[in-house]
Amino acid sequence: MRAPPDPLAATRTWVKTFVVARDVCPFAGREVARDTVRYVAVPADDPEAALLALFDECRHLDETPDVETTLLVLTEGLEAFDDYLDLLEIAETLLADQGFDGTFQLASFHPDYVFADAEPDDPANFTNRSPYPMWHLLREAGLERALEHHPDPEGIPARNVEAMRALGFEALAEALARLRG
């Protein structure tokens, strides 16, 4: 019997072989090379504990300027995309309520991510699909600096959608499934 995959190892592999290798986020490669990405496993079967972990990471980033961003890998409890979206909404509201608006931004990823205006089998959804549900906590100041140096930041989403559709749903789904073992 095979051991279950390590969620953090699978996420690191996804970042390197998908996000960076396919230039889905043109800023990720620099941070991976600089080792300024923090990976944290967070069981989300207790939503309150998952939210507390998010705020622990906000404090960690406040106290650790050499870490640019954190990927909180939600290892269990949010397998259903709708449950994930419900807790994401609460997390975003609490970030604003706690005064982190303008300091941190929360990007969202899920194995079954579907954009509101997309069909589930649209390859474009893979821009936000990941091996595990996760919250990507970004420093807004770092993101703004990166965007200032990109020749076409507004074109990134359309370029990514085009690239995902060129790869096709089957190939993307197989690659993501391999990361989960």
C-alpha positions as a Python dict, from the first residue, in 0.01 Angstrom:
ca = {
    (1, 'M'): (0, 0, 0),
    (2, 'R'): (135, 342, -98),
    (3, 'A'): (172, 609, 165),
    (4, 'P'): (-57, 908, 115),
    (5, 'P'): (117, 1199, -57),
    (6, 'D'): (266, 1474, 157),
    (7, 'P'): (48, 1781, 94),
    (8, 'L'): (340, 2023, 136),
    (9, 'A'): (566, 1825, -97),
    (10, 'A'): (286, 1804, -355),
    (11, 'T'): (228, 2178, -325),
    (12, 'R'): (599, 2259, -366),
    (13, 'T'): (608, 2038, -675),
    (14, 'W'): (296, 2209, -814),
    (15, 'V'): (448, 2552, -759),
    (16, 'K'): (769, 2454, -939),
    (17, 'T'): (631, 2238, -1220),
    (18, 'F'): (310, 2425, -1291),
    (19, 'V'): (301, 2779, -1151),
    (20, 'V'): (665, 2862, -1223),
    (21, 'A'): (737, 2632, -1518),
    (22, 'R'): (425, 2749, -1704),
    (23, 'D'): (471, 3110, -1590),
    (24, 'V'): (115, 3115, -1453),
    (25, 'C'): (237, 3369, -1200),
    (26, 'P'): (525, 3560, -1356),
    (27, 'F'): (641, 3668, -1008),
    (28, 'A'): (657, 3323, -845),
    (29, 'G'): (985, 3207, -998),
    (30, 'R'): (1182, 3485, -834),
    (31, 'E'): (1036, 3410, -492),
    (32, 'V'): (1089, 3035, -527),
    (33, 'A'): (1451, 3095, -630),
    (34, 'R'): (1500, 3330, -335),
    (35, 'D'): (1332, 3076, -101),
    (36, 'T'): (1089, 3340, 27),
    (37, 'V'): (778, 3123, -2),
    (38, 'R'): (655, 2964, 320),
    (39, 'Y'): (445, 2645, 306),
    (40, 'V'): (223, 2563, 604),
    (41, 'A'): (-12, 2266, 643),
    (42, 'V'): (-339, 2362, 809),
    (43, 'P'): (-612, 2107, 887),
    (44, 'A'): (-938, 2283, 802),
    (45, 'D'): (-1178, 2032, 953),
    (46, 'D'): (-1202, 2285, 1238),
    (47, 'P'): (-1282, 2612, 1056),
    (48, 'E'): (-1207, 2827, 1358),
    (49, 'A'): (-861, 2673, 1394),
    (50, 'A'): (-796, 2726, 1021),
    (51, 'L'): (-890, 3094, 1054),
    (52, 'L'): (-665, 3129, 1358),
    (53, 'A'): (-381, 2974, 1155),
    (54, 'L'): (-440, 3237, 886),
    (55, 'F'): (-395, 3514, 1143),
    (56, 'D'): (-89, 3340, 1284),
    (57, 'E'): (56, 3361, 933),
    (58, 'C'): (-30, 3729, 909),
    (59, 'R'): (165, 3786, 1230),
    (60, 'H'): (449, 3566, 1102),
    (61, 'L'): (475, 3771, 783),
    (62, 'D'): (464, 4093, 988),
    (63, 'E'): (752, 3966, 1202),
    (64, 'T'): (954, 3803, 921),
    (65, 'P'): (1028, 4048, 639),
    (66, 'D'): (1246, 3797, 452),
    (67, 'V'): (940, 3576, 387),
    (68, 'E'): (741, 3725, 99),
    (69, 'T'): (437, 3500, 92),
    (70, 'T'): (273, 3200, 257),
    (71, 'L'): (80, 2914, 105),
    (72, 'L'): (-156, 2772, 366),
    (73, 'V'): (-233, 2421, 244),
    (74, 'L'): (-572, 2320, 384),
    (75, 'T'): (-507, 1950, 425),
    (76, 'E'): (-851, 1825, 526),
    (77, 'G'): (-1204, 1944, 576),
    (78, 'L'): (-1258, 2159, 267),
    (79, 'E'): (-1268, 1902, -9),
    (80, 'A'): (-1607, 2034, -127),
    (81, 'F'): (-1553, 2351, -328),
    (82, 'D'): (-1867, 2520, -189),
    (83, 'D'): (-1747, 2461, 170),
    (84, 'Y'): (-1411, 2605, 72),
    (85, 'L'): (-1574, 2916, -78),
    (86, 'D'): (-1783, 2966, 237),
    (87, 'L'): (-1476, 2964, 461),
    (88, 'L'): (-1278, 3177, 214),
    (89, 'E'): (-1549, 3444, 233),
    (90, 'I'): (-1527, 3445, 613),
    (91, 'A'): (-1145, 3461, 596),
    (92, 'E'): (-1152, 3760, 360),
    (93, 'T'): (-1407, 3941, 576),
    (94, 'L'): (-1205, 3877, 892),
    (95, 'L'): (-882, 3996, 726),
    (96, 'A'): (-1051, 4327, 649),
    (97, 'D'): (-1215, 4347, 994),
    (98, 'Q'): (-878, 4288, 1162),
    (99, 'G'): (-715, 4574, 972),
    (100, 'F'): (-513, 4367, 726),
    (101, 'D'): (-684, 4521, 422),
    (102, 'G'): (-411, 4687, 217),
    (103, 'T'): (-141, 4485, 393),
    (104, 'F'): (-225, 4131, 286),
    (105, 'Q'): (-422, 3983, 1),
    (106, 'L'): (-570, 3636, -6),
    (107, 'A'): (-559, 3441, -331),
    (108, 'S'): (-755, 3117, -352),
    (109, 'F'): (-682, 2775, -500),
    (110, 'H'): (-873, 2447, -488),
    (111, 'P'): (-858, 2115, -679),
    (112, 'D'): (-1213, 2175, -806),
    (113, 'Y'): (-1190, 2552, -858),
    (114, 'V'): (-1451, 2686, -1101),
    (115, 'F'): (-1481, 3053, -1189),
    (116, 'A'): (-1833, 3193, -1153),
    (117, 'D'): (-1868, 3245, -1529),
    (118, 'A'): (-1706, 2916, -1637),
    (119, 'E'): (-1810, 2559, -1694),
    (120, 'P'): (-1642, 2299, -1467),
    (121, 'D'): (-1452, 2146, -1759),
    (122, 'D'): (-1314, 2478, -1888),
    (123, 'P'): (-934, 2447, -1880),
    (124, 'A'): (-920, 2813, -1770),
    (125, 'N'): (-1018, 2698, -1420),
    (126, 'F'): (-674, 2540, -1384),
    (127, 'T'): (-522, 2883, -1327),
    (128, 'N'): (-669, 2844, -977),
    (129, 'R'): (-666, 2468, -937),
    (130, 'S'): (-412, 2316, -703),
    (131, 'P'): (-342, 1973, -555),
    (132, 'Y'): (-506, 2074, -225),
    (133, 'P'): (-732, 2357, -116),
    (134, 'M'): (-516, 2651, -18),
    (135, 'W'): (-503, 3014, 70),
    (136, 'H'): (-217, 3217, -70),
    (137, 'L'): (-136, 3502, 166),
    (138, 'L'): (50, 3775, -21),
    (139, 'R'): (207, 4097, 95),
    (140, 'E'): (31, 4371, -101),
    (141, 'A'): (341, 4591, -107),
    (142, 'G'): (546, 4311, -263),
    (143, 'L'): (275, 4244, -518),
    (144, 'E'): (256, 4613, -611),
    (145, 'R'): (635, 4627, -658),
    (146, 'A'): (625, 4319, -881),
    (147, 'L'): (338, 4458, -1089),
    (148, 'E'): (526, 4786, -1145),
    (149, 'H'): (805, 4592, -1317),
    (150, 'H'): (585, 4372, -1535),
    (151, 'P'): (532, 4495, -1892),
    (152, 'D'): (164, 4392, -1908),
    (153, 'P'): (10, 4303, -1570),
    (154, 'E'): (-346, 4344, -1701),
    (155, 'G'): (-274, 4085, -1970),
    (156, 'I'): (-167, 3809, -1730),
    (157, 'P'): (-514, 3655, -1675),
    (158, 'A'): (-601, 3644, -2047),
    (159, 'R'): (-259, 3497, -2131),
    (160, 'N'): (-308, 3229, -1865),
    (161, 'V'): (-657, 3140, -1988),
    (162, 'E'): (-526, 3105, -2343),
    (163, 'A'): (-235, 2888, -2226),
    (164, 'M'): (-462, 2660, -2019),
    (165, 'R'): (-706, 2616, -2304),
    (166, 'A'): (-418, 2532, -2539),
    (167, 'L'): (-305, 2258, -2299),
    (168, 'G'): (-655, 2117, -2266),
    (169, 'F'): (-863, 1984, -1982),
    (170, 'E'): (-746, 1621, -1997),
    (171, 'A'): (-374, 1698, -1982),
    (172, 'L'): (-420, 1948, -1699),
    (173, 'A'): (-645, 1716, -1498),
    (174, 'E'): (-398, 1428, -1534),
    (175, 'A'): (-104, 1644, -1424),
    (176, 'L'): (-293, 1765, -1116),
    (177, 'A'): (-407, 1411, -1030),
    (178, 'R'): (-45, 1287, -1039),
    (179, 'L'): (47, 1538, -769),
    (180, 'R'): (-213, 1392, -536),
    (181, 'G'): (-84, 1041, -589),
}
